[in-house]
XYZ file of N, CA and C in Angstrom:
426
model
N 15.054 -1.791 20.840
C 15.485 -0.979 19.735
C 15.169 0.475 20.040
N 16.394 1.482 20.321
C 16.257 3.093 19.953
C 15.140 3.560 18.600
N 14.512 4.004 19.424
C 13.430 5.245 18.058
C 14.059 5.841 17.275
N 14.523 6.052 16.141
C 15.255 6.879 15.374
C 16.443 6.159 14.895
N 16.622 4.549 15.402
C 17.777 4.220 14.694
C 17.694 3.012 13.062
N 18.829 3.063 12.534
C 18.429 2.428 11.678
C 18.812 0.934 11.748
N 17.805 0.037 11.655
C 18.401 -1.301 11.845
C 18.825 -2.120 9.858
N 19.507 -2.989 10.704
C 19.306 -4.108 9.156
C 19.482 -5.601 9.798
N 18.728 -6.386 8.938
C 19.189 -7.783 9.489
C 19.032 -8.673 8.858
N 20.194 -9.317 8.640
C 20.113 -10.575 7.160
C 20.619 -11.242 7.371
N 20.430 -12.195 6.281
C 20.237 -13.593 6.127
C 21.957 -13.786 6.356
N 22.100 -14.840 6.144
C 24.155 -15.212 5.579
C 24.176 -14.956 4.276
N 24.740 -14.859 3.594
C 25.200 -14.457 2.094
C 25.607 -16.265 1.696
N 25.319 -16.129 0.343
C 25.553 -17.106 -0.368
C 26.252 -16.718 -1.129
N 26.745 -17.879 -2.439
C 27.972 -17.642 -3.019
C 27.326 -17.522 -4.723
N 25.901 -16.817 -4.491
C 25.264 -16.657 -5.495
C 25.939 -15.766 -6.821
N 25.245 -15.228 -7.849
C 25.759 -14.341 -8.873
C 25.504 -13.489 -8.399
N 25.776 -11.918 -8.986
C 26.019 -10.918 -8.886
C 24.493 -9.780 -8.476
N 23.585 -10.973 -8.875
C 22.271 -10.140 -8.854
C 21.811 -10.611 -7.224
N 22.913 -10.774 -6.038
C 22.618 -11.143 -5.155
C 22.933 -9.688 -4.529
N 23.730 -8.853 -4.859
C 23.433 -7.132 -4.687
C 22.383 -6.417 -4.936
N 21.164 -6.768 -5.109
C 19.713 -5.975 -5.547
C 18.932 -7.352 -5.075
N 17.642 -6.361 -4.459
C 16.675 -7.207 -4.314
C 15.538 -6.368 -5.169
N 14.299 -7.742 -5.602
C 13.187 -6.980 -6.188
C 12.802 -6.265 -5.430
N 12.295 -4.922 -5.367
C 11.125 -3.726 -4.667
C 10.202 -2.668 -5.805
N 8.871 -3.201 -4.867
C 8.111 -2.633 -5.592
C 6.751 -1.606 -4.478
N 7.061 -0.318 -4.655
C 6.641 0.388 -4.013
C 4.733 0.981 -4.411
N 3.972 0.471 -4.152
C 2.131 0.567 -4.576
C 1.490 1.648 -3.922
N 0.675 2.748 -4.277
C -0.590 3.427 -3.650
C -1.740 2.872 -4.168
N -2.851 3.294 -3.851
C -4.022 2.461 -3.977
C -4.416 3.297 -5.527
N -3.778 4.228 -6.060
C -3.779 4.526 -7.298
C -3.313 3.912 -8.253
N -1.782 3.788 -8.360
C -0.764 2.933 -9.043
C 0.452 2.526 -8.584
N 0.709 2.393 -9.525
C 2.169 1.212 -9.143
C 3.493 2.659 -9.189
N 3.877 2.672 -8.147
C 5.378 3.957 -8.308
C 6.299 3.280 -8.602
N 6.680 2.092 -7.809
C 7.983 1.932 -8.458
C 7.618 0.389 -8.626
N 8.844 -0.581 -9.805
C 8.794 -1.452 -9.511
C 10.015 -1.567 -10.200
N 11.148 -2.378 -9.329
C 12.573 -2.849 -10.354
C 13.486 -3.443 -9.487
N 14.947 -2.839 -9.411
C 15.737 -3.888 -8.474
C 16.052 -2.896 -7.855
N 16.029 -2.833 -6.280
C 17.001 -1.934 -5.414
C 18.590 -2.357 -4.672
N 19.208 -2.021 -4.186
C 20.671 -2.194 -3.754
C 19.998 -2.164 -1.803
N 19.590 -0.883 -1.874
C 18.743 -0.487 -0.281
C 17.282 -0.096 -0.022
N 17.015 -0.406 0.784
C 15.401 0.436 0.795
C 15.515 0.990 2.321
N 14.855 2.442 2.578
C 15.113 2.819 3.645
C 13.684 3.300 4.040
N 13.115 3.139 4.628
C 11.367 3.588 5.100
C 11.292 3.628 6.345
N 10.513 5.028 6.648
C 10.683 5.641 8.422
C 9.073 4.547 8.773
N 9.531 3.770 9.709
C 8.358 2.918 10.470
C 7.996 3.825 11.436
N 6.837 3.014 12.614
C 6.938 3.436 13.771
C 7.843 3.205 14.850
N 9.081 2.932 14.349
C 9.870 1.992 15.064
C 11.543 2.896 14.947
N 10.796 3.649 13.714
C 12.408 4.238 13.246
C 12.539 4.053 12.315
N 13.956 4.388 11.513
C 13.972 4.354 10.059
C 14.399 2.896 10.703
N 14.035 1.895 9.114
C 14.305 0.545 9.040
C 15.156 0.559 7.452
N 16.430 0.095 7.591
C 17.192 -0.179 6.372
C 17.071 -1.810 5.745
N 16.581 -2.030 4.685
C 16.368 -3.133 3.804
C 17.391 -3.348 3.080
N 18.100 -4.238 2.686
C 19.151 -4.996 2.448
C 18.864 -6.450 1.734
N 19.073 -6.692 -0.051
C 19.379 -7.855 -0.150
C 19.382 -9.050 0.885
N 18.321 -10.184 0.596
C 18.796 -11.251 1.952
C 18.137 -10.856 3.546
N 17.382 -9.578 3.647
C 16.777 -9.203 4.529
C 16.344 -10.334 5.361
N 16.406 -10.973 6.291
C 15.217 -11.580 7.394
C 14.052 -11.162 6.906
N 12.487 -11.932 7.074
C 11.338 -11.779 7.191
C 11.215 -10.312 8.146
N 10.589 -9.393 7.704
C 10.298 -8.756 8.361
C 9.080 -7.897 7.470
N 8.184 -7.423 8.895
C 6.737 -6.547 8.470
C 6.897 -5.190 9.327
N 6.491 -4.218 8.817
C 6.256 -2.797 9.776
C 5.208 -2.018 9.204
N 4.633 -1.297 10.463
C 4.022 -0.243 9.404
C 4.753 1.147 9.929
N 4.523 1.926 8.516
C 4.930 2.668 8.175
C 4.475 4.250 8.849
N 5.108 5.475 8.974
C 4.750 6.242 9.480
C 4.799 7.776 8.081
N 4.201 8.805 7.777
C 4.774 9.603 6.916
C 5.951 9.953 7.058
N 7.109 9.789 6.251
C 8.546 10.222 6.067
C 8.852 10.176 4.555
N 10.709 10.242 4.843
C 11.015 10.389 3.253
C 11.271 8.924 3.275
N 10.841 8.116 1.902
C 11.498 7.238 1.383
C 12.750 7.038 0.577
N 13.529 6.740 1.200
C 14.879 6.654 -0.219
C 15.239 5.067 -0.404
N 15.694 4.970 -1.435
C 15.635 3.428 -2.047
C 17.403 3.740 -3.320
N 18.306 3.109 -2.625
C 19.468 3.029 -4.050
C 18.950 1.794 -5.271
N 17.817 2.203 -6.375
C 17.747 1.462 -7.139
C 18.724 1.216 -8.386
N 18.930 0.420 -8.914
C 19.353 0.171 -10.559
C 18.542 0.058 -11.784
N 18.590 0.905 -12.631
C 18.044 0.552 -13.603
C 19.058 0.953 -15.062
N 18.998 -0.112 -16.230
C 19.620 0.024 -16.941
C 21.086 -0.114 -16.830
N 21.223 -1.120 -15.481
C 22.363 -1.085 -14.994
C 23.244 0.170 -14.194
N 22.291 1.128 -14.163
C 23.125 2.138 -13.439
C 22.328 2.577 -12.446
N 23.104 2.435 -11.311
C 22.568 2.839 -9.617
C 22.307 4.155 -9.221
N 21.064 4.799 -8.551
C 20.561 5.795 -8.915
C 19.920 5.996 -7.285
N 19.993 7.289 -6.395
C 18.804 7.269 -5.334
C 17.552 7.681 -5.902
N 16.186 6.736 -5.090
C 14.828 7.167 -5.300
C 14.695 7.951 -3.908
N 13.729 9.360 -4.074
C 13.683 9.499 -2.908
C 12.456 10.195 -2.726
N 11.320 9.700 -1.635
C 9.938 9.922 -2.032
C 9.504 10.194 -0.807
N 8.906 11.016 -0.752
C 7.484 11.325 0.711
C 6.729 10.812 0.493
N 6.054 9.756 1.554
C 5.049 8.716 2.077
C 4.589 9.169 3.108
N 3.176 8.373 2.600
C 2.536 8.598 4.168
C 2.233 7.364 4.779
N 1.048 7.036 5.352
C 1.615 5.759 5.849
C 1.113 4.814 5.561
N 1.360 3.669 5.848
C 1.671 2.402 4.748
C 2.151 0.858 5.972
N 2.361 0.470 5.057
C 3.172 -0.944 5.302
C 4.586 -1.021 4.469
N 4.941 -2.142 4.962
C 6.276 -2.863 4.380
C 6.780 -3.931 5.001
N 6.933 -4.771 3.967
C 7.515 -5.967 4.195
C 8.383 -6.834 3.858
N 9.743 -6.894 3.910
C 10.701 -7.249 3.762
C 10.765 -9.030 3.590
N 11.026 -9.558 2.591
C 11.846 -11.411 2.710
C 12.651 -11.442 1.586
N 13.563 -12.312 2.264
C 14.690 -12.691 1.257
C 15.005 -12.642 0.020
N 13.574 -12.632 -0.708
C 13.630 -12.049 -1.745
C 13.109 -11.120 -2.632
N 12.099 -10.499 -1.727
C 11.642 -8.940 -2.272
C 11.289 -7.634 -1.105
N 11.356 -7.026 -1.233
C 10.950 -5.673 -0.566
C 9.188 -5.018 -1.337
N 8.261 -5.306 -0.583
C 7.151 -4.439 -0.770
C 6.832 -2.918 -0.164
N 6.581 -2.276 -0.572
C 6.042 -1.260 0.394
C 4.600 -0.476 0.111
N 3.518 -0.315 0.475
C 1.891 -0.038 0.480
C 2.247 1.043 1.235
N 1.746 2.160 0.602
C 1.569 3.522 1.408
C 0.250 4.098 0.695
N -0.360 4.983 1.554
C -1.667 5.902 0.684
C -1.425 6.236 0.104
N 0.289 7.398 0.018
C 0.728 8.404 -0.672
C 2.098 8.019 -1.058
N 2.567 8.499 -2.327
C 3.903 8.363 -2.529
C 4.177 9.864 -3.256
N 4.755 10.903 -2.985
C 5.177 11.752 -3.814
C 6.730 12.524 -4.439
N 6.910 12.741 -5.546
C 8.556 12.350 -5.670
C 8.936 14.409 -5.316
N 10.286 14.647 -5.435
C 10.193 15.967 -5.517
C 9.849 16.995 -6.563
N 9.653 16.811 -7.855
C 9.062 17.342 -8.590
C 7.578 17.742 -8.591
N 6.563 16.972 -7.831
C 5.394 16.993 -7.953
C 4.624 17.333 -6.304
N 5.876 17.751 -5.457
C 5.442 19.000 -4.169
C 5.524 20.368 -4.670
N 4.789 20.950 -4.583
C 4.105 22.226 -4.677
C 4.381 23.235 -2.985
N 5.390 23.411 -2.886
C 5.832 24.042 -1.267
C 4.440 24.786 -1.014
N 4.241 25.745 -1.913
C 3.085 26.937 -1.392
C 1.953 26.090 -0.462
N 1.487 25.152 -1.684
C 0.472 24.263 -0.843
C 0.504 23.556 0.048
N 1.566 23.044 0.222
C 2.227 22.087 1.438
C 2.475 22.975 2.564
N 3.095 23.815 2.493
C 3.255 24.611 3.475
C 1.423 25.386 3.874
N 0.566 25.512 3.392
C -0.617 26.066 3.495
C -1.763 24.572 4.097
N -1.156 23.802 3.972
C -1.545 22.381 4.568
C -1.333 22.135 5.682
N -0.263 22.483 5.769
C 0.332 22.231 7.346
C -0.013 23.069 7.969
N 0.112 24.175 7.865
C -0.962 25.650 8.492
C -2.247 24.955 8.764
N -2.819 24.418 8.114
C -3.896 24.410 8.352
C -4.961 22.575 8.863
N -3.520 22.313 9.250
C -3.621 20.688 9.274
C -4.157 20.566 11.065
N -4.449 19.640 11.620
C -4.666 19.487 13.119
C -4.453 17.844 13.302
N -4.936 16.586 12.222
C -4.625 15.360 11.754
C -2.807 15.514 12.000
N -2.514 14.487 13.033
C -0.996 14.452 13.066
C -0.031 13.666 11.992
N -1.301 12.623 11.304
C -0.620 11.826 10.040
C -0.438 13.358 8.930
N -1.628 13.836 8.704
C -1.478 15.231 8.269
C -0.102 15.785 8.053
N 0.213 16.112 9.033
C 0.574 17.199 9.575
C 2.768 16.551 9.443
N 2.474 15.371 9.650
C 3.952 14.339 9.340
C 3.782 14.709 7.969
N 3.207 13.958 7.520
C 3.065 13.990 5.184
C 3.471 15.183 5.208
N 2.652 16.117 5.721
C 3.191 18.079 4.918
C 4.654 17.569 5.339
N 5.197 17.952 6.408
C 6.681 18.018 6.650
C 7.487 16.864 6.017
N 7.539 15.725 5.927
C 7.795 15.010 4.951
C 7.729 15.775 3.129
N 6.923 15.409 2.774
C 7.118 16.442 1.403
C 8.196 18.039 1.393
N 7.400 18.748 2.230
C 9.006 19.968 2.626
C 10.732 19.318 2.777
N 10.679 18.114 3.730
C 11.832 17.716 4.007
C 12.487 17.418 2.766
N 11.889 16.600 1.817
C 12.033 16.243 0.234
C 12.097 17.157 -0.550
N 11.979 18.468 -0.181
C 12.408 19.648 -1.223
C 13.328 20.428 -0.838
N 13.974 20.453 0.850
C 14.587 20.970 1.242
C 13.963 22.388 2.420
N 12.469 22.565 2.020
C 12.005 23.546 2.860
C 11.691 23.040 4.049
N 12.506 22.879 5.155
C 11.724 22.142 5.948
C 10.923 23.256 6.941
């Protein structure tokens, strides 16, 4: 497998109902619970590359590296992107749910550029130093 590419790999499709387009995902820091509901995709940068999650996924485990998280969830019936800076973590994909364990989860409202950018200045930790740029990437400052 190429570094940087995105894989997916699933099961066969069944001739299930409609809720066979979303799988459960529920995204945890050792604080609280960020997300928990139905997603369409889950996309999380491993050490391996971004890895795309898919309804019906194969068993699969990775750990995680700081990047952006994006996830097409539903809620209220209407499909929506999540899209979050992580740091690093786990994830684990089966047929019928998507987990993901990270230290950090932060959405774009709650990066603060000045500080992030004054972090990374002053970072030498390379997990560090990924999270700052991750959070920038999620606001657009990269």
């Amino acid at each position: 497998m190429r570094a940087g590419s995105t894989t997916c790999a699933r099961l066969p499709r069944s001739s299930g109902p409609p809720s066979d387009m979303t799988v459960p995902f529920k995204l945890v820091t050792p604080a609280k619970l960020i997300f928990e509901g139905e997603a369409e995709l889950v996309i999380a940068v491993t050490t391996e590359g971004e890895e795309g999650i898919l309804p019906r996924h194969a068993p699969f485990l990775a750990a995680l590296k700081p990047g952006v998280l994006r996830a097409n969830i539903v809620q209220d019936g209407a499909a929506r992107r999540l899209e979050l800076a992580t740091s690093e973590g786990f994830m684990q994909a089966l047929p019928d749910r998507v987990t993901v364990l990270t230290d950090e989860a932060v959405a774009f409202e709650e990066v603060d550029v000045a500080q992030t950018r004054a972090e990374l200045a002053e970072a030498t930790d390379p997990s560090i130093i990924d999270f700052a740029r991750a959070k920038l990437r999620l606001t657009g400052h990269h």
